[in-house]
Coordinates of C-alpha atoms and ligand atoms in Angstrom, one line a residue:
X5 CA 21.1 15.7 -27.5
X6 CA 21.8 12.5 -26.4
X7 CA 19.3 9.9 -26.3
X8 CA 19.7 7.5 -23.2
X9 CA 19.0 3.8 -23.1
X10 CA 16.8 1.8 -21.0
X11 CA 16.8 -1.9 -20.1
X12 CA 13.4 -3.0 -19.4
X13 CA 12.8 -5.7 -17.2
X14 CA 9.1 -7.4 -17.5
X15 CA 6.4 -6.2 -19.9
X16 CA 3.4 -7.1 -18.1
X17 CA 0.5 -5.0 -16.8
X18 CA 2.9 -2.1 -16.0
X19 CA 5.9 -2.9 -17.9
X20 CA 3.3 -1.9 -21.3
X21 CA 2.1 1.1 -19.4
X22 CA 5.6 2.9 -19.1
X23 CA 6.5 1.6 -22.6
X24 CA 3.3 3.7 -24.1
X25 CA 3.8 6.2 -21.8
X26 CA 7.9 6.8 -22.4
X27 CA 6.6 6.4 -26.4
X28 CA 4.4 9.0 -26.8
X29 CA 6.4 11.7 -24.8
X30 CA 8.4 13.6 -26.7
X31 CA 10.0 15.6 -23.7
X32 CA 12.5 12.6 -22.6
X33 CA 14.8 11.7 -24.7
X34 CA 15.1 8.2 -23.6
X35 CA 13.9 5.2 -25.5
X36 CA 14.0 1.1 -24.4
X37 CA 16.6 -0.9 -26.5
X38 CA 16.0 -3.8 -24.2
X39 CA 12.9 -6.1 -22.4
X40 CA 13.3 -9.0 -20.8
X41 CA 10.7 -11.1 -20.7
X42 CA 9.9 -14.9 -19.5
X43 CA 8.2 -16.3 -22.1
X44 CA 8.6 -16.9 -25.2
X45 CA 5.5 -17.6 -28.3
X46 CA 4.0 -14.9 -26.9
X47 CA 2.4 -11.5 -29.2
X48 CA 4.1 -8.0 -27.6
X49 CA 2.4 -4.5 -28.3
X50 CA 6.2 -4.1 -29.4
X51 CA 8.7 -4.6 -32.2
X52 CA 9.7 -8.2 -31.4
X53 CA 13.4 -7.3 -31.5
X54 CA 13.5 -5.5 -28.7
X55 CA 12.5 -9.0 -26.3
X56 CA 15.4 -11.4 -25.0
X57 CA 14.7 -14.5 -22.6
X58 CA 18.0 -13.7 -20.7
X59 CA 17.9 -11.1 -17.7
X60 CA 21.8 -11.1 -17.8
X61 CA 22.2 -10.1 -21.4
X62 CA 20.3 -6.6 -20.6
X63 CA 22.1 -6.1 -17.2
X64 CA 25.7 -7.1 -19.1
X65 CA 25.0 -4.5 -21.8
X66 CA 27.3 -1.6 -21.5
X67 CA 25.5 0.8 -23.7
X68 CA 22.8 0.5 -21.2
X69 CA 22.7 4.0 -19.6
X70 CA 19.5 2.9 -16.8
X71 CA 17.2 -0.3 -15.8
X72 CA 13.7 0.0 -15.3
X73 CA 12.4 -3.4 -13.4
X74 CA 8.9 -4.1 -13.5
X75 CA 8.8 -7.8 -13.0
X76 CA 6.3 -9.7 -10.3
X77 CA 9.1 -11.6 -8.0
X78 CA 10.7 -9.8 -5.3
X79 CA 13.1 -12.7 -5.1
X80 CA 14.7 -11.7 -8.5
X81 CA 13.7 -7.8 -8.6
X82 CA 15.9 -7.5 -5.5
X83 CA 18.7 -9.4 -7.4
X84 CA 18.5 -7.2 -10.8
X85 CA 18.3 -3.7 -8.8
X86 CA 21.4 -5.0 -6.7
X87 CA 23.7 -5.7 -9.6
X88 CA 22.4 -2.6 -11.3
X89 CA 23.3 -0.3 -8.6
X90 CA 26.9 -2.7 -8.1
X91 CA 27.6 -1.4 -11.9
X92 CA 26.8 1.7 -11.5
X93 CA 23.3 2.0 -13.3
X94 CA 20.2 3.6 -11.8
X95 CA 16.9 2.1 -11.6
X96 CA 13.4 2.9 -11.2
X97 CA 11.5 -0.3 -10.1
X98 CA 7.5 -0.8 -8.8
X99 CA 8.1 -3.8 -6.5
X100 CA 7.0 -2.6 -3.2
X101 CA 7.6 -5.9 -1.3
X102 CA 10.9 -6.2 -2.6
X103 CA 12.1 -2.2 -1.7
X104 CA 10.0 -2.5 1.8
X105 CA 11.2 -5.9 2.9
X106 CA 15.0 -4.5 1.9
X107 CA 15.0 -1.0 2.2
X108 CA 18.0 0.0 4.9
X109 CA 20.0 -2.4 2.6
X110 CA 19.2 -0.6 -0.7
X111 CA 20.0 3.0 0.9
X112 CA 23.5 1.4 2.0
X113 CA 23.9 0.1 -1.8
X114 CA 22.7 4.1 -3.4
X115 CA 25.3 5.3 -1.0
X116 CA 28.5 2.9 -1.4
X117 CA 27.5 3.0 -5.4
X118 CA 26.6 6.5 -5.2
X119 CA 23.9 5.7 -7.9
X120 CA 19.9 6.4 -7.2
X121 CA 16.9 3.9 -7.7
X122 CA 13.4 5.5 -7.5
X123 CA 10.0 3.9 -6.9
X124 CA 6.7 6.1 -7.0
X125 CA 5.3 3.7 -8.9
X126 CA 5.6 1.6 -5.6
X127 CA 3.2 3.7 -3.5
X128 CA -0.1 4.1 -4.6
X129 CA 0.7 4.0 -8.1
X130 CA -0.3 7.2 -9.8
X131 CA -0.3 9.3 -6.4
X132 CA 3.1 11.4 -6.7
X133 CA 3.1 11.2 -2.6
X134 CA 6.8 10.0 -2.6
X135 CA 7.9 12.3 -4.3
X136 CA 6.1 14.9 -2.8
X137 CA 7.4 13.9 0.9
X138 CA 10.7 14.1 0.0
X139 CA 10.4 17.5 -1.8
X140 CA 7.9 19.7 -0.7
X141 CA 7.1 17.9 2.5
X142 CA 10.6 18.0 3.6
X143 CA 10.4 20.8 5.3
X144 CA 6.6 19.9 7.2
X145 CA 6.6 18.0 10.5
X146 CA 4.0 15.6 9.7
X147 CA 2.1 14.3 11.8
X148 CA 0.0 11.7 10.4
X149 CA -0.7 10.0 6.8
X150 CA -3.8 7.8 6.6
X151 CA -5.3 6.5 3.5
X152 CA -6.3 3.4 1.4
X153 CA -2.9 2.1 -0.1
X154 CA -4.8 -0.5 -1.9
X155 CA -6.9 -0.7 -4.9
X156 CA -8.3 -4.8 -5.1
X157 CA -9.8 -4.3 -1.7
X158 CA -11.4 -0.9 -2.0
X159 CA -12.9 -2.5 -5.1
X160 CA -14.3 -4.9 -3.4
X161 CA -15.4 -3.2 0.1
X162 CA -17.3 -0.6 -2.8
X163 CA -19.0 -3.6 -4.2
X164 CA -20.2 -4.7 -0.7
X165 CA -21.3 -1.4 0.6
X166 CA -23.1 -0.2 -3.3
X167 CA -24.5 -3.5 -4.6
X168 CA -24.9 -5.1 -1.4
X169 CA -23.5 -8.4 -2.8
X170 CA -21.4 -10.7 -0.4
X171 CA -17.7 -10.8 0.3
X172 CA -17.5 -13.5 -2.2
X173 CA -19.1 -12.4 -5.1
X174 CA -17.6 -8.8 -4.6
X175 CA -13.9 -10.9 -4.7
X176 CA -14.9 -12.7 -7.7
X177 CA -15.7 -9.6 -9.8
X178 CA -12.7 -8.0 -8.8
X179 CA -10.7 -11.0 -10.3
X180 CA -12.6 -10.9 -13.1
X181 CA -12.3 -7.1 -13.9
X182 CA -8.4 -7.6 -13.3
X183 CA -8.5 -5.7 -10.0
X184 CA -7.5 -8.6 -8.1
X185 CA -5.3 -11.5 -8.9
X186 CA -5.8 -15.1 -8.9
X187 CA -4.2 -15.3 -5.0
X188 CA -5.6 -12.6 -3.9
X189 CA -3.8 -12.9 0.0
X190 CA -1.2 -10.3 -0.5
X191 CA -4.0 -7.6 -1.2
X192 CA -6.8 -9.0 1.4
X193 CA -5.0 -10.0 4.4
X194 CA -3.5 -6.3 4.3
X195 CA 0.2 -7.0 3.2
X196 CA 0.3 -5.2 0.0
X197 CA -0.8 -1.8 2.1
X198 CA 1.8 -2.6 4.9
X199 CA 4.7 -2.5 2.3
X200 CA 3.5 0.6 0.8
X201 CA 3.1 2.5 4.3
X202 CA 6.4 0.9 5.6
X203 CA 8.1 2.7 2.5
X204 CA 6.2 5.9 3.3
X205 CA 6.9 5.9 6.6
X206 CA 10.8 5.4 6.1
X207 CA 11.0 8.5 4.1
X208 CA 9.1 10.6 6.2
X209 CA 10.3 9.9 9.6
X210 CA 14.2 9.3 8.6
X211 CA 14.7 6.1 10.1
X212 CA 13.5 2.8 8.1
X213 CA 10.5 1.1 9.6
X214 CA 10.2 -2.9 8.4
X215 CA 6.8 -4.4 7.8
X216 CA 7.0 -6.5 10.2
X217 CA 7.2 -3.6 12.7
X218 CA 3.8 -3.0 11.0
X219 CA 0.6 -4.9 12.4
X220 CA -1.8 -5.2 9.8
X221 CA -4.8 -7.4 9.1
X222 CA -7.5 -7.4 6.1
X223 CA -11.1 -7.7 5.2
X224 CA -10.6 -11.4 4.5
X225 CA -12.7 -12.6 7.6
X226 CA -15.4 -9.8 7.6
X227 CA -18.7 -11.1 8.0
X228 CA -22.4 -10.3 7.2
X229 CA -23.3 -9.0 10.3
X230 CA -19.6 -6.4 10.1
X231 CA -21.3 -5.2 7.3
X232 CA -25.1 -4.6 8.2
X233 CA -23.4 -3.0 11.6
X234 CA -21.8 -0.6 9.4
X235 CA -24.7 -0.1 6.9
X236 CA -27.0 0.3 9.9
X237 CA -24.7 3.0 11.3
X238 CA -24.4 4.9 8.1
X239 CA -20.8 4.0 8.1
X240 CA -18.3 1.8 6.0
X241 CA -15.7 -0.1 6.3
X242 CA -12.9 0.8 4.5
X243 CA -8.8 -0.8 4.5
X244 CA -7.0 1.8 6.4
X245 CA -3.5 2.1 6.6
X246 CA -1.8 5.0 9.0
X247 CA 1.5 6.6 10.6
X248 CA 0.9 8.9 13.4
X249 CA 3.6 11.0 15.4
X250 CA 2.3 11.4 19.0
X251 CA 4.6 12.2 21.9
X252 CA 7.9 11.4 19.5
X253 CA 6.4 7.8 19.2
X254 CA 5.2 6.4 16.3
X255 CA 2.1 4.0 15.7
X256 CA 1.5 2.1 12.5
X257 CA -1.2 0.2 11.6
X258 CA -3.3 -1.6 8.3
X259 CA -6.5 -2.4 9.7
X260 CA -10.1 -2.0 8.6
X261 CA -12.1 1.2 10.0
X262 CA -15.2 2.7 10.4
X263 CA -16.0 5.7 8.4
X264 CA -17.9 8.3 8.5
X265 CA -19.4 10.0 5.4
X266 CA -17.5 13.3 6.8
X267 CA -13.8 11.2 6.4
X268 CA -12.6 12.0 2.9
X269 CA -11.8 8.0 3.2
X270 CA -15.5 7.5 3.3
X271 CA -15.6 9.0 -0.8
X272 CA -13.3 6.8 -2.1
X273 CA -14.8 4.4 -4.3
X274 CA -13.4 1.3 -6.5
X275 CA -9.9 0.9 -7.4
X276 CA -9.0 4.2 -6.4
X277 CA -6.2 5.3 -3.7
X278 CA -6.1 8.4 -1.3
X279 CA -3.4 9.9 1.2
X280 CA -4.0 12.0 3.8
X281 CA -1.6 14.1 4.8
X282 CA -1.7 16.2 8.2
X283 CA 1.0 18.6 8.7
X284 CA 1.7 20.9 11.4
X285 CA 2.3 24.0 9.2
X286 CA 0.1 23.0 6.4
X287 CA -3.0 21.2 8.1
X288 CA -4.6 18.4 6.0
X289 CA -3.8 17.9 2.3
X290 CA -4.9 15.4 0.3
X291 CA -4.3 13.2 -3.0
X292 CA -6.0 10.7 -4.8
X293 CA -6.4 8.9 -7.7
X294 CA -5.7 5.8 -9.3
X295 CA -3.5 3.2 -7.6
X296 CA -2.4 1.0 -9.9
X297 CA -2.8 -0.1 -13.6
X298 CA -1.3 0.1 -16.3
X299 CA -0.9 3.7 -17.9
X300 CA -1.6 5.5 -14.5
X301 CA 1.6 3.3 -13.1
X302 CA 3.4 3.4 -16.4
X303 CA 3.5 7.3 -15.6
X304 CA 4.5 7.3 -12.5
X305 CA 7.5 5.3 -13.4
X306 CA 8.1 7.9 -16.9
X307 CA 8.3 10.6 -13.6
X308 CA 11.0 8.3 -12.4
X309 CA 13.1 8.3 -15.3
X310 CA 13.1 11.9 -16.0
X311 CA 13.7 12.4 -12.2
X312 CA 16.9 10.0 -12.6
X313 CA 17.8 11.4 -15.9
X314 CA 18.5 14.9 -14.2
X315 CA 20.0 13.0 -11.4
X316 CA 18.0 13.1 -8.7
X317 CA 17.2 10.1 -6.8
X318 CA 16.1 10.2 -3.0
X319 CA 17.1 12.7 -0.1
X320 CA 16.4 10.1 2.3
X321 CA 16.5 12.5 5.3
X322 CA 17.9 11.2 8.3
X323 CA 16.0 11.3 11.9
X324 CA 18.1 12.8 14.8
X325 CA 16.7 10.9 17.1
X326 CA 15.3 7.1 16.7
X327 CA 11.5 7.1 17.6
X328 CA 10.0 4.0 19.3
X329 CA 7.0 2.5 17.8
X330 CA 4.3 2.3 19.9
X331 CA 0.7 1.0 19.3
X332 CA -0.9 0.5 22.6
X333 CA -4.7 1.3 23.7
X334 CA -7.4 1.7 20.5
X335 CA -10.8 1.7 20.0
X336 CA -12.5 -1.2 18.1
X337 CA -15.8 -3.0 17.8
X338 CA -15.4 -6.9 17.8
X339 CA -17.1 -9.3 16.9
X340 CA -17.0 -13.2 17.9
X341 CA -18.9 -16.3 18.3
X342 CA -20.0 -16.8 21.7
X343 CA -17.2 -19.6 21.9
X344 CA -14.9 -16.7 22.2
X345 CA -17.0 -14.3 24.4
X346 CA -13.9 -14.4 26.8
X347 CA -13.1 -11.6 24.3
X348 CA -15.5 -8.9 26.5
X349 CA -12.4 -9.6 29.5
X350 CA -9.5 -7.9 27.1
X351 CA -11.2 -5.2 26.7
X352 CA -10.0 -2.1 28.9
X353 CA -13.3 -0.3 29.2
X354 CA -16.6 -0.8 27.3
X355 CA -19.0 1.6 25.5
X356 CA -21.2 -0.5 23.9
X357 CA -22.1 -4.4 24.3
X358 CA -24.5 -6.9 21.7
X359 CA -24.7 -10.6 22.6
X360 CA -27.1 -12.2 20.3
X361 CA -27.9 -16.0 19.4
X362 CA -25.5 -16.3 16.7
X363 CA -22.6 -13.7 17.1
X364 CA -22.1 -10.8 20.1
X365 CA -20.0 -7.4 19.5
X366 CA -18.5 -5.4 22.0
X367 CA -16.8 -1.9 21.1
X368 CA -14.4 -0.3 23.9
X369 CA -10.8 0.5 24.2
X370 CA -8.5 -2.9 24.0
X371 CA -4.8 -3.0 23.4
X372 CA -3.4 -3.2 20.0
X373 CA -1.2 -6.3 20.7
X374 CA -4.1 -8.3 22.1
X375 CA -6.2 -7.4 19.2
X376 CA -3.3 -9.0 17.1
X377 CA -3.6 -12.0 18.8
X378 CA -7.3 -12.4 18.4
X379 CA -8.0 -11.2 15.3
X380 CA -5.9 -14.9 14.4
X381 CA -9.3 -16.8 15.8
X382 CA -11.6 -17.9 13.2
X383 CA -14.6 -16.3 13.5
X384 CA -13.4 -12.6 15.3
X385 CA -13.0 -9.6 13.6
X386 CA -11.8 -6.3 14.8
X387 CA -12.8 -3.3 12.8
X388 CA -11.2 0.4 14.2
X389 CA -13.2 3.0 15.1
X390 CA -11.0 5.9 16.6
X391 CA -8.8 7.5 15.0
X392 CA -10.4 10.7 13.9
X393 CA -12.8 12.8 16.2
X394 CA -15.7 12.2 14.0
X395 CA -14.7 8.2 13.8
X396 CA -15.2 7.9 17.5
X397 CA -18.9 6.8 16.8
X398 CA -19.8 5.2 19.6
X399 CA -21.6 8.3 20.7
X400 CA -23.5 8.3 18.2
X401 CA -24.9 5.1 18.2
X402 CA -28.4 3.9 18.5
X403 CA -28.3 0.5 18.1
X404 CA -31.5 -1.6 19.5
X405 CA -30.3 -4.8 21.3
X406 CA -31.6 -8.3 20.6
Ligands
NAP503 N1 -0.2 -3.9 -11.8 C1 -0.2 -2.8 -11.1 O1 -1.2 -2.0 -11.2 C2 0.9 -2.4 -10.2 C3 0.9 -1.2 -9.5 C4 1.9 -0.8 -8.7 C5 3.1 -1.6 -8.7 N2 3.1 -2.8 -9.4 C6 4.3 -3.6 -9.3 O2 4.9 -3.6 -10.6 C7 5.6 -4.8 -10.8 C8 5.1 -5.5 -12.1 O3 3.7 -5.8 -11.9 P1 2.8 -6.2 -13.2 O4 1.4 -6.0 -12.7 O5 3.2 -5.4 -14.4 O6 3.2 -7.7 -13.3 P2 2.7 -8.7 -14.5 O7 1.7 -8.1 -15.4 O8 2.5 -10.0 -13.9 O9 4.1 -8.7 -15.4 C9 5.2 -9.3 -15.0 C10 6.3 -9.3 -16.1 O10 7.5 -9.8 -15.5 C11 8.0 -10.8 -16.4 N3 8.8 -11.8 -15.7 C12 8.5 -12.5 -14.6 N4 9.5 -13.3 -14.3 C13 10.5 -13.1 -15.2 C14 11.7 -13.7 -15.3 N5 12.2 -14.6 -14.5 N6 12.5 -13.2 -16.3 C15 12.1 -12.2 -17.2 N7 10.8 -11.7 -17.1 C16 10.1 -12.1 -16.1 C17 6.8 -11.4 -17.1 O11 7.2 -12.0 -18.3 P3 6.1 -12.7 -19.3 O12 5.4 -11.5 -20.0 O13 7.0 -13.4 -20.2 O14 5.3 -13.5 -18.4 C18 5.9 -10.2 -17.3 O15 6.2 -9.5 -18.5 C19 5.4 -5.7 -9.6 O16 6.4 -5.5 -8.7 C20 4.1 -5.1 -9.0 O17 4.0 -5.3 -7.5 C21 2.1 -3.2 -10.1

């Protein structure tokens, strides 16, 4: 049987994992003859013949039957799975910013080249939901997908909400347990999720949806009393990203939400992912599981490579007709200083209204675009709480006023 050969780009957090993985199965006959790597002096968990310094001397080398790119910049990701597909190669890459910022371009590329690339690992690392929509979901109407997409920030909205330690402290642990990096914007501000559910989205609807048709924004801003509002509601916040089909529109959105301990959201603790999935014929399904690190994304790209191997890389099912993307009236709870208690006019109708000495909150239905624009002011924060019958708390509230 032939044994097929893999250039490996990067051999980092993920990078390692598929090299372990891809090692100790003995189903794929596949093995990596090539990493590249960026610096050199350092100790590899691998035979040091294997490394080169030189992207172009993997992507040159004929014998070279597939490329899997796990590097961490977009820039040059986009630039290896390019001349890849221009030869002829597949490729399996991770680099969700680089796929979601490129996408319509990358289909055009699998086309002309007729040659696949594949990216689970891109999407909630372990979760097999890409894979999933494009197989067994291809046949549902679905009409919605909500779930955390991202891993640092769960991490650290857990810490908050179970060991009631402060935004700060909760970041700093996740650095230091490797959950977040160094910078953590991408993850915090809500980018990293906005990639993953532009992807998603894409193959699910049939017609590519940019991040930037995406509004999003993070937990970066959240403050004390966003978190005792939610404690003293038995709810918690959590980073929720979402499609929804409604009237052939779509809406999109990364934003923090309440939950309720009756949302499966509510359960998901630490690092961990989950994808809801609600489906005319089927109802709700769900997965979770680990969304990223190492082995658990190392396997989702092995998945990839047998996939490719057989020859199968994306339906990418087309939409007959274009849907507009909509995202007008929702429900949120904001909170602001009182120089910025011109918020209460935006605000559509009101259900519930707190001005105190120090911060005031008013929850009603406001437009999605003017939330954007004042979720930007330091010292507002918008948190969603529709969504889900059971999320529309305000009737349940009993909150005594100040
Ligand atoms: N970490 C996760 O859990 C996770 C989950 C899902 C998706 N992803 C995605 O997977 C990809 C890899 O992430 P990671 O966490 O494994 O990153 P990482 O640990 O930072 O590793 C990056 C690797 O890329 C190599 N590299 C960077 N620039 C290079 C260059 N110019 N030439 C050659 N090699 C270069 C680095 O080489 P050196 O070793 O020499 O520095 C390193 O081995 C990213 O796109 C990320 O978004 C990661």
């Amino acid at each position: 049987m032939k044994k097929y050969k893999i250039g490996l780009f990067g051999f980092g957090c993920v990078g390692q994992g598929f090299f372990e993985t891809l090692n100790s199965n003995t189903e794929i006959s596949a093995e990596v003859v090539k990493i590249a790597v960026r610096q050199k002096n350092q100790v590899r968990k691998a035979d040091a013949k294997l490394f080169v310094y030189d992207i172009d001397s993997v992507l040159n080398d004929d014998d070279i039957d597939l490329f899997v790119e796990l590097i961490d910049d977009p820039d040059l990701a986009l630039s290896i799975v390019k001349t890849a597909l221009s030869k002829g190669k597949p490729v399996v890459t991770a680099n969700k910013k680089m796929l979601a910022e490129n996408l319509e371009e990358l289909i055009e590329l699998q086309n002309k080249y007729k040659t696949p690339i594949r990216y689970e690992g891109a999407v909630c690392g372990s979760i097999p939901i890409l894979k999933n929509i494009d197989t067994y979901y291809n046949s549902e109407k679905i009409e919605s997908i909500k779930g955390i997409f991202n891993g640092s920030t769960n991490y650290i909205l857990s810490k908050i909400f179970n060991e009631n330690i402060s935004y700060e402290s909760a970041l700093k642990s996740a650095q230091e347990n490797g959950f977040a990096e160094s910078d953590p914007t991408l993850d915090v501000e809500g980018h990293d999720p906005k990639y993953k559910l532009s992807i998603l989205a894409s193959h699910i609807f049939g017609q590519v949806i940019h991040p930037s048709q995406i509004i999003n924004w993070g937990i970066n801003k959240l403050q004390k009393h966003d978190f005792d509002f939610a404690k003293e509601n038995d709810l918690k916040i959590k980073l929720v990203a979402k499609v929804e089909e409604a009237d052939n529109e779509l809406s999109l959105l990364v934003a923090p939400h309440f939950v309720s301990k009756y949302n499966p959201l509510y359960h998901i603790e630490d690092e961990n992912n989950i994808v809801t999935i609600e489906g005319a014929y089927s109802g709700q399904q769900i997965l979770s599981g680990k969304g990223a690190g190492s082995l658990p994304t190392g396997l989702a790209v092995l998945s990839d490579v047998r996939e490719i191997l057989k020859g199968q890389g994306y339906n990418y099912k087309k939409s007959l007709v274009l849907k507009p993307i909509k995202n007008d009236l929702v429900e949120a709870y904001v909170s602001f200083s009182l120089k910025h208690s011109f918020v209460t006019e935006l605000f559509q109708s009101i259900t519930e209204r707190y001005v105190g000495k120090d911060y005031s909150y008013v929850i009603g239905q406001i437009k999605i675009s003017q939330l954007q624009t004042i979720i930007k002011l330091k010292s507002v924060n918008a948190i969603i709480t529709s969504g889900n019958k059971i999320e529309n708390i305000t009737s349940k509230i009993s909150y005594s006023y100040a």
